[in-house]
CSV table of C-alpha atoms in Angstrom, one decimal:
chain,number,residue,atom,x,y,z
V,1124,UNK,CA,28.5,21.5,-26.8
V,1125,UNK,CA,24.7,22.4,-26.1
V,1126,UNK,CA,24.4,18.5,-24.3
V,1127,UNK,CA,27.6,19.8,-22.3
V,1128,UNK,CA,26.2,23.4,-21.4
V,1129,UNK,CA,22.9,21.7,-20.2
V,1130,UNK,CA,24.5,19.1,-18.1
V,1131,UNK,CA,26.7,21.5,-16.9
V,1132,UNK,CA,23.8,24.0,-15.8
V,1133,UNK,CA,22.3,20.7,-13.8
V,1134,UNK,CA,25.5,20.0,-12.0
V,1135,UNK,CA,25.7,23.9,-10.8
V,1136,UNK,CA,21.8,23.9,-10.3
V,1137,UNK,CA,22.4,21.0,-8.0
V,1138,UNK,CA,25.4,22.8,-6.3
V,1139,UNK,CA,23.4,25.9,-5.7
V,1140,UNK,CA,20.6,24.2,-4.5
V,1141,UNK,CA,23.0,22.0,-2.2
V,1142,UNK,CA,24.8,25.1,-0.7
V,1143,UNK,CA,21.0,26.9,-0.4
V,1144,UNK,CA,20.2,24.2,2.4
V,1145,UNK,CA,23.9,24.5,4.1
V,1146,UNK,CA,22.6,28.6,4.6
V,1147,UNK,CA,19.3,27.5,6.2
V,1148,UNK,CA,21.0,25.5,8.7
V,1149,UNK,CA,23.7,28.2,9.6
V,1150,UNK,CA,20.6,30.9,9.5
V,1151,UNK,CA,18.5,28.9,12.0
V,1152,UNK,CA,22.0,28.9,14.2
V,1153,UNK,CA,22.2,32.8,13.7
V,1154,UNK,CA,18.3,33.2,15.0
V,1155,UNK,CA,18.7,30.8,17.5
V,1156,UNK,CA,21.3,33.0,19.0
V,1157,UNK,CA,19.7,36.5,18.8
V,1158,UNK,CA,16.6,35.1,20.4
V,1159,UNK,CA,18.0,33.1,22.7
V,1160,UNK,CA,16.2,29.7,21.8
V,1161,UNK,CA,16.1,26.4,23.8
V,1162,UNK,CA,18.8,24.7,21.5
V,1163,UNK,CA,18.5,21.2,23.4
V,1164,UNK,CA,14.7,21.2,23.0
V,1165,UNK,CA,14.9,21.8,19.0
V,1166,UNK,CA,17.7,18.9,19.1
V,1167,UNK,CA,15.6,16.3,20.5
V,1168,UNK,CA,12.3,17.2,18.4
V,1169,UNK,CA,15.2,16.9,15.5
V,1170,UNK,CA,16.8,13.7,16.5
V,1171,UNK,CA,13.7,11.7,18.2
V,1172,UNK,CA,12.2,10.0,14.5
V,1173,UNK,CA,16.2,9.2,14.0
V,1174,UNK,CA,16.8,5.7,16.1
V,1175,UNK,CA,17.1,4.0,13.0
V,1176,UNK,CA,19.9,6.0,11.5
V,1177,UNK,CA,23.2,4.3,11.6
V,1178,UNK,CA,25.5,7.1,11.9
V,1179,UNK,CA,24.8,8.5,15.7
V,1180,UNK,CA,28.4,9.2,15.9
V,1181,UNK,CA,28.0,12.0,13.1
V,1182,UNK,CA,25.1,12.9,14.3
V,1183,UNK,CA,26.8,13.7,18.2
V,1184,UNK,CA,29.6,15.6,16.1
V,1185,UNK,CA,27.0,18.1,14.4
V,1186,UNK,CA,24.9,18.7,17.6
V,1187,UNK,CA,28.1,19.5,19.5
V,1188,UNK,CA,29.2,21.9,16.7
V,1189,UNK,CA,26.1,23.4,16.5
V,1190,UNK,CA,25.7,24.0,20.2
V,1191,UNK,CA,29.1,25.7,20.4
V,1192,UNK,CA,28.4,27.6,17.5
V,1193,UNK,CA,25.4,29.0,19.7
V,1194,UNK,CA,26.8,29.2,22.8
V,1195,UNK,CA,30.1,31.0,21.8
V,1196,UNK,CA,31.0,34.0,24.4
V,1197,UNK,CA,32.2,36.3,21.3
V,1198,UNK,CA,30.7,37.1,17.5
V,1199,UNK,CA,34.6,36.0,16.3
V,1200,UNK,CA,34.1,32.6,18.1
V,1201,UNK,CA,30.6,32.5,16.8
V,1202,UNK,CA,31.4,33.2,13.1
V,1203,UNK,CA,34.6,30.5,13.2
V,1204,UNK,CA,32.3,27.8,14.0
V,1205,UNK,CA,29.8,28.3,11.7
V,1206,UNK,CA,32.8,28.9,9.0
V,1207,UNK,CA,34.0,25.4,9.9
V,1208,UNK,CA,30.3,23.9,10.1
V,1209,UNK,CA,29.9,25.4,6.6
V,1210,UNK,CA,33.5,23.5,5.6
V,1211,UNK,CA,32.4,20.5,7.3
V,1212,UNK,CA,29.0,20.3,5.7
V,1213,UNK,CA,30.2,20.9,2.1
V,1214,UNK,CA,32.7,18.2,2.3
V,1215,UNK,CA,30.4,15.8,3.3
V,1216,UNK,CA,26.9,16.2,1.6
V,1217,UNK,CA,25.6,12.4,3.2
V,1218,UNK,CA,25.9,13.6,6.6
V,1219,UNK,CA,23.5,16.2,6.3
V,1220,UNK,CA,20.9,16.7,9.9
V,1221,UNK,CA,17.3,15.9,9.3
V,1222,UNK,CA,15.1,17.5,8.7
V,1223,UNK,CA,17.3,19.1,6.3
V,1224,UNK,CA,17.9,16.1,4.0
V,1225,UNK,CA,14.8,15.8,2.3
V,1226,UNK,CA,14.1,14.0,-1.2
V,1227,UNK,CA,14.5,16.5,-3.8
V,1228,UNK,CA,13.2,16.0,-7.7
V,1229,UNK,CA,16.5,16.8,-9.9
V,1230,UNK,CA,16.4,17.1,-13.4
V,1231,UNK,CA,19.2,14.1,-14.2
V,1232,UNK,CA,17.1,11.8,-12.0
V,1233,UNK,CA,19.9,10.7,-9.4
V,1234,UNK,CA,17.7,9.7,-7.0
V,1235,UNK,CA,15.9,7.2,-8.7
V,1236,UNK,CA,15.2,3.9,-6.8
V,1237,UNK,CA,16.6,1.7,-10.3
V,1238,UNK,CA,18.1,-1.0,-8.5
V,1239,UNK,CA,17.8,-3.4,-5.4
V,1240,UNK,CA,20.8,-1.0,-3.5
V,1241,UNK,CA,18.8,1.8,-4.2
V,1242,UNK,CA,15.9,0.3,-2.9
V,1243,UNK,CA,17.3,-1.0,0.3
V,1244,UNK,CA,19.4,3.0,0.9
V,1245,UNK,CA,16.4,4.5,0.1
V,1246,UNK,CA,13.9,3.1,2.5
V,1247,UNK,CA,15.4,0.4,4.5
V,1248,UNK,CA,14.2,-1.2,7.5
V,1249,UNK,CA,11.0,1.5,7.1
V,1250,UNK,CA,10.5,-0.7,3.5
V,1251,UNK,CA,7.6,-2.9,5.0
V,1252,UNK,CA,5.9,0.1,6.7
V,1253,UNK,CA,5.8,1.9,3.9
V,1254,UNK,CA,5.9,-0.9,0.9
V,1255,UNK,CA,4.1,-3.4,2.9
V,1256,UNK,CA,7.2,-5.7,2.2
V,1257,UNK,CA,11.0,-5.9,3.6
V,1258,UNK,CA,13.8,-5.5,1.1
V,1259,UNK,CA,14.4,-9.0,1.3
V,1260,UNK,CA,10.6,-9.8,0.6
V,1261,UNK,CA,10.7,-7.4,-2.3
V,1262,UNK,CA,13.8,-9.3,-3.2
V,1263,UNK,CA,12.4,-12.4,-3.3
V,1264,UNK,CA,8.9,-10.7,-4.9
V,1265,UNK,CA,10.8,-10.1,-8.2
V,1266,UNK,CA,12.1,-13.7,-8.2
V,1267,UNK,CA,8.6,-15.2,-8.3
V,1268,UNK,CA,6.7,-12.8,-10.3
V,1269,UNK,CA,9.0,-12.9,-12.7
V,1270,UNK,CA,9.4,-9.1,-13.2
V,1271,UNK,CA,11.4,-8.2,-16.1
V,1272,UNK,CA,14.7,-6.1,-15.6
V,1273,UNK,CA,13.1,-2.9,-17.6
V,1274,UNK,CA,9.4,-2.3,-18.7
V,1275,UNK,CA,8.7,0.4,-21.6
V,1276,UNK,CA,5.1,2.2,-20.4
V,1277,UNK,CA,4.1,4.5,-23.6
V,1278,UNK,CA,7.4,5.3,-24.1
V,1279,UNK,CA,8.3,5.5,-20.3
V,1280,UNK,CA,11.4,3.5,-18.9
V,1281,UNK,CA,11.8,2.2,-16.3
V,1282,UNK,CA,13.1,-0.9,-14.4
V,1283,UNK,CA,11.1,-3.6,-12.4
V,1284,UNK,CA,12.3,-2.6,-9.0
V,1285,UNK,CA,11.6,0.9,-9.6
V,1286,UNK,CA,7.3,0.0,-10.8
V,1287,UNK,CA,6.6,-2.2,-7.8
V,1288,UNK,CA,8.3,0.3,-5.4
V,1289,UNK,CA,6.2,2.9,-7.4
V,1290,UNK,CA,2.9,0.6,-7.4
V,1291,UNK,CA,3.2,-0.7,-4.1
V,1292,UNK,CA,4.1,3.2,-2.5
V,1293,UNK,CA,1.1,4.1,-4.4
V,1294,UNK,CA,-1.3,1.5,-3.0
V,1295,UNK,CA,0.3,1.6,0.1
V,1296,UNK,CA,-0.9,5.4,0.8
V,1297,UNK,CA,-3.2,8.3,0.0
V,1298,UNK,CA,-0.1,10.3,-1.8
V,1299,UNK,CA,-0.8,12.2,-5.0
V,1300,UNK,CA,2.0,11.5,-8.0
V,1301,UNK,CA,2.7,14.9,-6.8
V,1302,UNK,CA,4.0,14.2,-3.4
V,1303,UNK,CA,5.6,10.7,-4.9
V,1304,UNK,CA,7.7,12.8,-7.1
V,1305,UNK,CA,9.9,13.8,-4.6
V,1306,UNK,CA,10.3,10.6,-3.6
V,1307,UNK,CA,11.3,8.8,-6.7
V,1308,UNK,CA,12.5,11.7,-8.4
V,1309,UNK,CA,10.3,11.4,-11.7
V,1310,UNK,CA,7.8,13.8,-13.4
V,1311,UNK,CA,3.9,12.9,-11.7
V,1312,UNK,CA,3.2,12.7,-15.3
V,1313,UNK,CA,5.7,9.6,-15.5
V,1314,UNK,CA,4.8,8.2,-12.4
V,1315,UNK,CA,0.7,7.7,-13.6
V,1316,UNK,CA,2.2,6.1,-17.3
V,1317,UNK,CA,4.4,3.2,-14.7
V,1318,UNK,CA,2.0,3.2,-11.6
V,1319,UNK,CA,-0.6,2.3,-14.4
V,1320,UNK,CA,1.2,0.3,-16.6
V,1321,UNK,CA,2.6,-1.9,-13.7
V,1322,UNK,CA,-0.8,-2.6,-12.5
V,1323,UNK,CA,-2.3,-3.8,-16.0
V,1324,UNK,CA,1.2,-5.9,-16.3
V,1325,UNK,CA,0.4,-7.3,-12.7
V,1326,UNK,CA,-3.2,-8.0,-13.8
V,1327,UNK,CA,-2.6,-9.6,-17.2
V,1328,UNK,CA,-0.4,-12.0,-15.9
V,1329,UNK,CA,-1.5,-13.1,-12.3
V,1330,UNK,CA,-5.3,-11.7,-12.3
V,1331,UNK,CA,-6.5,-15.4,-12.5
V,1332,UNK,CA,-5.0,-15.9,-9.4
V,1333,UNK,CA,-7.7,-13.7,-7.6
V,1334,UNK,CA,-10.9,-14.2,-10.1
V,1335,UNK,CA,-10.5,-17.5,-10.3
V,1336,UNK,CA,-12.1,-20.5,-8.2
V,1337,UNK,CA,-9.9,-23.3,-9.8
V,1338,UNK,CA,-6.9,-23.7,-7.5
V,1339,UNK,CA,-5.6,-26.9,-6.3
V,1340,UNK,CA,-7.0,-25.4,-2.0
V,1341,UNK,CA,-10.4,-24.5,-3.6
V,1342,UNK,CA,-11.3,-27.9,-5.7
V,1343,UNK,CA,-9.2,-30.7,-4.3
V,1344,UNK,CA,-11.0,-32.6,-1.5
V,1345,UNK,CA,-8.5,-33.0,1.0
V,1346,UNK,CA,-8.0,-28.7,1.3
V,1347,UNK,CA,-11.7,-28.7,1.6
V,1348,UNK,CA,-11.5,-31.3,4.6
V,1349,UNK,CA,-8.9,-29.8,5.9
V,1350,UNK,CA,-10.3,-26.3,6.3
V,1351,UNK,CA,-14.0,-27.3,7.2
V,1352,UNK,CA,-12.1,-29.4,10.4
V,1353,UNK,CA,-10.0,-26.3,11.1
V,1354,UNK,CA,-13.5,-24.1,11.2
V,1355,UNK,CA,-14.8,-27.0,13.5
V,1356,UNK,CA,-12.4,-27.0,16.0
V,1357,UNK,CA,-12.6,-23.6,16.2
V,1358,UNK,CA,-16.5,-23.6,17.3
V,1359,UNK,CA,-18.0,-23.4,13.4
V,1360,UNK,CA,-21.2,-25.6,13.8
V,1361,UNK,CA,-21.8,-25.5,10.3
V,1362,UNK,CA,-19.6,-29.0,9.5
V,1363,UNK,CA,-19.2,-28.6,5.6
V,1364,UNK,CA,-18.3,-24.9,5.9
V,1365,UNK,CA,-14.8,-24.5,4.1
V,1366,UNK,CA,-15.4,-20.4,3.8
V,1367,UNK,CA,-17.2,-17.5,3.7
V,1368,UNK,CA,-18.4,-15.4,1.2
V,1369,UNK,CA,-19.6,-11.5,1.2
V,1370,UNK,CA,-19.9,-8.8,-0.8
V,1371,UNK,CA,-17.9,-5.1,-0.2
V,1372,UNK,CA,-17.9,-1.8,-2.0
V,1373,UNK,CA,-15.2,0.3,-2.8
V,1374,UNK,CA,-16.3,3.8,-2.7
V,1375,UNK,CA,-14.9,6.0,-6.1
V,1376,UNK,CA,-14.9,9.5,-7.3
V,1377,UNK,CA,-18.2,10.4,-8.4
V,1378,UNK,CA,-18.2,10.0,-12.0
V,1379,UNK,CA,-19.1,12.7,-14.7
V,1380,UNK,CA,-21.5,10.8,-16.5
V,1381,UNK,CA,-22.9,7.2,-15.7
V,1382,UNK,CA,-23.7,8.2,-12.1
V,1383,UNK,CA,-26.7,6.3,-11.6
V,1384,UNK,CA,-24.7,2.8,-12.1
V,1385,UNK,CA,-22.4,3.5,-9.8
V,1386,UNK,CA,-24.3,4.9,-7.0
V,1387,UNK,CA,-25.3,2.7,-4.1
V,1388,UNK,CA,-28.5,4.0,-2.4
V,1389,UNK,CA,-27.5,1.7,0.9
V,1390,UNK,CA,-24.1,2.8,1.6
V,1391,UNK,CA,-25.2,6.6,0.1
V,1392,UNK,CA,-22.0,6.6,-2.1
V,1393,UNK,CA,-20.4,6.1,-5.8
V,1394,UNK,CA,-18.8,3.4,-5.5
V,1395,UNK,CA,-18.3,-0.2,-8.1
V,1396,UNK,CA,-18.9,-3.7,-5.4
V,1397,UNK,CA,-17.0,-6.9,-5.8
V,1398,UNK,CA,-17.7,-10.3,-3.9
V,1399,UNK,CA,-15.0,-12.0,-1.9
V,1400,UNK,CA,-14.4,-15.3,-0.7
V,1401,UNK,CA,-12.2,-15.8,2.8
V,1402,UNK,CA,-11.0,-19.2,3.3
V,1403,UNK,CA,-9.3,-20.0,6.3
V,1404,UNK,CA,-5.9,-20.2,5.3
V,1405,UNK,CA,-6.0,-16.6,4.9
V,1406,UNK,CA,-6.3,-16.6,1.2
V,1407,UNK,CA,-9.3,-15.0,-0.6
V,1408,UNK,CA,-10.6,-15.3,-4.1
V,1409,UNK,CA,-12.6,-12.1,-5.6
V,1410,UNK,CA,-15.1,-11.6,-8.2
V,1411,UNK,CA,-16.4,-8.2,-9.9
V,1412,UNK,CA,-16.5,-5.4,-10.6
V,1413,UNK,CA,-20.2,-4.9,-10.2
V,1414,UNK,CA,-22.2,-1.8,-10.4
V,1415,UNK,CA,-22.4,0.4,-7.5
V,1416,UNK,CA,-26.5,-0.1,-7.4
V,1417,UNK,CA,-26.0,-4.2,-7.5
V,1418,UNK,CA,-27.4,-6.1,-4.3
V,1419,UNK,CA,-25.1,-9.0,-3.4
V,1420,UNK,CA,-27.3,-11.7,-4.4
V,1421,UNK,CA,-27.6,-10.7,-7.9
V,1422,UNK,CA,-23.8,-10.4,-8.3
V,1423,UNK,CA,-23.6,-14.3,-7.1
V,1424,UNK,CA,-26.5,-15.0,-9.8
V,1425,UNK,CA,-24.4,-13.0,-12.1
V,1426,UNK,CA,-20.7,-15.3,-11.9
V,1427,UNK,CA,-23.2,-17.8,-11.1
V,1428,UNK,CA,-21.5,-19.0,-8.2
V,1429,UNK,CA,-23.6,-21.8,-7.1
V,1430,UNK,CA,-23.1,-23.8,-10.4
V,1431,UNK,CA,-19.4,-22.9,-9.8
V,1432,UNK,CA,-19.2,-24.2,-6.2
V,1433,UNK,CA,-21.9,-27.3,-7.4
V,1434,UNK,CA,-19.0,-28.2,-9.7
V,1435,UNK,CA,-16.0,-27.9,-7.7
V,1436,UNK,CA,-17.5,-28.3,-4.0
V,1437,UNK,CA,-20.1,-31.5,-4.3
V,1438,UNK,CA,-18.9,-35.5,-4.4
V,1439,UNK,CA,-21.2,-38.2,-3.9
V,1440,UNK,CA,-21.0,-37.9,-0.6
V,1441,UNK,CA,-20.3,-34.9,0.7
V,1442,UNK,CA,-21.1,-31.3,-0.4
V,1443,UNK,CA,-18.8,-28.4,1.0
V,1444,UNK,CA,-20.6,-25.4,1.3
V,1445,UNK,CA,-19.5,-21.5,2.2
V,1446,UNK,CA,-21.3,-19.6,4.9
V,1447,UNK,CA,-22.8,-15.8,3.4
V,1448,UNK,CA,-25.2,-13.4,5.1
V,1449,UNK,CA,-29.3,-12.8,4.9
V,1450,UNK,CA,-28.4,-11.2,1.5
V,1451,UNK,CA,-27.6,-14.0,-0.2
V,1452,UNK,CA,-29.9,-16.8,-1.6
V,1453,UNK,CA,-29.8,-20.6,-0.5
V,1454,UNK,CA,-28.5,-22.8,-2.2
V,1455,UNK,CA,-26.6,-26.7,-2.7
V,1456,UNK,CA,-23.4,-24.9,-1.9
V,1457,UNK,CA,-24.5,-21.6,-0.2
V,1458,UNK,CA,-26.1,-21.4,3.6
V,1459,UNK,CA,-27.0,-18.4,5.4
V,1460,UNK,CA,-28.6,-17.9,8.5
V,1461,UNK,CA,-32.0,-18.9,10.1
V,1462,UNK,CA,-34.2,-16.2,9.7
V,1463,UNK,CA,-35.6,-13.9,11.9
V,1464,UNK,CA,-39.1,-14.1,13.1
V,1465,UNK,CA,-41.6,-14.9,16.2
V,1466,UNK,CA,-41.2,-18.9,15.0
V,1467,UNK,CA,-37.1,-18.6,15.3
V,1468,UNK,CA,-36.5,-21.1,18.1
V,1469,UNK,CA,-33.6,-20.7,20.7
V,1470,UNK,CA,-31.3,-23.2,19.1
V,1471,UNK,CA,-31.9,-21.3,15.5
V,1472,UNK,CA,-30.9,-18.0,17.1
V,1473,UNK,CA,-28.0,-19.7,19.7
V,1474,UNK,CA,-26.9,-21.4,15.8
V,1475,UNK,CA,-26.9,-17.8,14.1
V,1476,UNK,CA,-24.8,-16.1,16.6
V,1477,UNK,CA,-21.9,-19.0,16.8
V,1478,UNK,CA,-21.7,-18.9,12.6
V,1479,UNK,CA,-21.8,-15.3,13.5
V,1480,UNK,CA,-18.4,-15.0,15.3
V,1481,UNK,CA,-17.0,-17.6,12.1
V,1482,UNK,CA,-18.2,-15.5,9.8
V,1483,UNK,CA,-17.0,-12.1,10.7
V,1484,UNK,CA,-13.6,-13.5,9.6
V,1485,UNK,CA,-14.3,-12.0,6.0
V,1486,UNK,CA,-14.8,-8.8,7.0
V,1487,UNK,CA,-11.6,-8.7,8.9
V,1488,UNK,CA,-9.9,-10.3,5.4
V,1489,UNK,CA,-12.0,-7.3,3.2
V,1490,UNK,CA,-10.7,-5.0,6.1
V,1491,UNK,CA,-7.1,-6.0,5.7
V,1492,UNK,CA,-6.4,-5.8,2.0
V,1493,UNK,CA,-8.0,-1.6,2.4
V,1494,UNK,CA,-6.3,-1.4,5.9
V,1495,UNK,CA,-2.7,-2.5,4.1
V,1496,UNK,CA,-3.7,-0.8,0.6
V,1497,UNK,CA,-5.3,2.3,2.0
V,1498,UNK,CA,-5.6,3.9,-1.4
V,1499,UNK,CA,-8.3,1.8,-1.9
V,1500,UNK,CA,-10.7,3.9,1.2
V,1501,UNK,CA,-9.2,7.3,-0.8
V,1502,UNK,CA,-11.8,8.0,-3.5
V,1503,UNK,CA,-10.4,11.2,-4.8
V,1504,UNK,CA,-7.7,8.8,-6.3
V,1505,UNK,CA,-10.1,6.6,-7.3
V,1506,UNK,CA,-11.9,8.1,-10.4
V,1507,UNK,CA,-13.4,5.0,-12.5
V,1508,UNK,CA,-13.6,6.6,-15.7
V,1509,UNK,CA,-9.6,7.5,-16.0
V,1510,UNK,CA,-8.1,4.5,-14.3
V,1511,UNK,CA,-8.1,1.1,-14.4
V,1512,UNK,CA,-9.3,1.2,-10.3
V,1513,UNK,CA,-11.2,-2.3,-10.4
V,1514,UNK,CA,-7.7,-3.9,-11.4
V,1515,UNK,CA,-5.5,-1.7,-8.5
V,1516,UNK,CA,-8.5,-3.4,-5.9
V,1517,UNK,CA,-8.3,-7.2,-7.2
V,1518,UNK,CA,-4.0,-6.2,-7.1
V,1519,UNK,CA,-4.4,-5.2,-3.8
V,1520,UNK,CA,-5.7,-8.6,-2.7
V,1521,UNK,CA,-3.6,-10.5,-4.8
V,1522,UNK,CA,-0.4,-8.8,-3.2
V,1523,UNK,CA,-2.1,-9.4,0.3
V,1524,UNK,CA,-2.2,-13.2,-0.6
């Protein structure tokens, strides 16, 4: 009877709150009239975000009701239409006017996103603006990750549509778990335990994908040919060159203890630094995470990246090499540009600036991955000592692969 009481309470709560939102409309109406406002100027600023709604027939219907309701010659003819726009509104609560029908945490969780229908009337066509995929991408997302039907995240349930929608909304923005609440309905609390708990899951299982070099287009011959020809005919004069390599930083809270690892005197910043490899198929390969105060060529000494690209990169004939900045150290595998200097001849400096304009295509892949996952430029959600935020940046590129 308790059980009954309670779910009864929610189901009135919900009612109340429902009926609450009809009044603010009809009180707008009631203001609107006494001061005399410009009713077709509020309409458009209402219905101008609204072209991808599939009900502009309803939506006519309401405007006209609403326009008579203001325009009515007597208080009688006033209070009838706002009697039957109250009626008409009650009876259909899905054909509520925005900006009225806004996302709403209740306590029975109806609005959760558990399945793919939920997913697609949630968010729709606005699903790869905001989740960087379409439903059907998403659709086809689960298929090949193999994402289980329901994850447990210390004690949390959920199901796998609802964590990547969750993980990719979070990655996708600079929102808190308190402004995603009202959009998946869940307790910010809950949200951190699957946001989290997604991201290790993700990691665990397809982390090798992004931190490792042993794919079949990074150590079979014929992918290395292939890209170091595509690089020629686009201008590369640098024949071997299958990629390039650089290092980024991805600035973080500043830590409460620890600081002076994380700190990076060049970029003035706390932040942790991973190297990245673009290749020009688009992919790119990561490795890290490095302290904040680590220079680029010491991170390649570290994953000892020429021994790694001396094994995979180098036949008898032939070595393949990757293209990397003055920061970098020369090696078998590893060129970087003339240096500067009064003995730097014309061709040198001519050869610099055409490797240059190939190389800058890393930057534009590290740009990418924080330009589609822009939680990873927001360092007040970045705080390295609660979260896992090395494993959210090598996720970001692997869902940008």
């Amino acid at each position: 009877s308790l059980l009954q009481e309670r779910k009864m309470s929610a189901v009135r709560l919900a009612s109340l709150t429902y009926e609450m939102g009809i009044m603010a409309i009809i009180e707008e109406i009631l203001e609107m009239r006494t001061q005399n406002t410009n009713l077709d100027m509020m309409l458009t600023d209402i219905f101008e975000d609204s072209s991808d709604s599939d009900s502009d027939e309803e939506d006519e219907y309401w405007v006209n009701l609403i326009k008579q309701a203001q325009q009515a010659a007597d208080d009688e003819r006033m209070m009838t239409l706002i009697q039957r726009i109250f009626l008409e509104i009650a009876h259909h609560p899905d054909q509520i006017l925005r900006p009225y029908q806004s996302h709403f945490r209740t306590d029975s969780g109806e609005n959760r996103i558990l399945s793919m229908a939920d997913l697609s009337s949630k968010f729709g066509v606005e699903a790869r603006r905001v989740l960087r995929f379409s439903v059907d991408q998403l659709e086809e997302l689960i298929v090949i990750l193999e994402i289980p039907a329901e994850f447990v995240f210390s004690g949390h349930k959920t199901t796998g549509v609802e964590a990547l929608t969750i993980a990719l909304h979070r990655l996708a923005s600079h929102a808190r778990f308190c402004d995603l609440s009202y959009v998946f309905d869940l307790l910010p609390s809950f949200l951190s335990q699957v946001f989290a708990g997604f991201m290790l899951w993700i990691y665990d299982k397809y982390g090798d994908n992004v931190r490792s070099f042993e794919h079949p287009w990074t150590v079979e011959r014929e992918w290395m040919e292939l890209f170091s020809s595509k690089l020629t005919e686009k201008g590369c004069p640098l024949a071997n060159c299958f990629g390039f390599i650089d290092g980024t930083h991805i600035e973080v809270c500043r830590p409460v203890r620890n600081q002076r690892a994380f700190y990076c005197g060049h970029h003035h910043c706390h932040c942790f630094k991973s190297l990245v490899i673009q290749l020009p198929n688009g992919m790119m390969l990561a490795f890290g995470p490095f302290n904040g105060s680590q220079h680029d060529s010491s991170q390649a000494q570290e994953v000892q990246i020429n021994n790694l690209l001396a094994t995979n990169c180098s036949f008898p004939d032939r070595d393949f090499v990757l293209y990397a900045d003055s920061g970098f150290a020369v090696g078998q595998n590893i060129i970087t540009p003339f240096r500067r200097g009064r003995n730097q001849t014309v061709g040198e400096a001519e050869w610099n600036r055409e490797m240059s304009r190939a190389r800058i295509t890393v930057e534009w892949g590290i740009g990418r991955v924080k330009q589609l996952f822009q939680m990873m430029t927001n360092k007040t959600n970045l705080r390295c000592l609660m979260s896992p935020v090395a494993v959210y940046w090598f996720n970001s590129i692997f869902f940008t692969n």
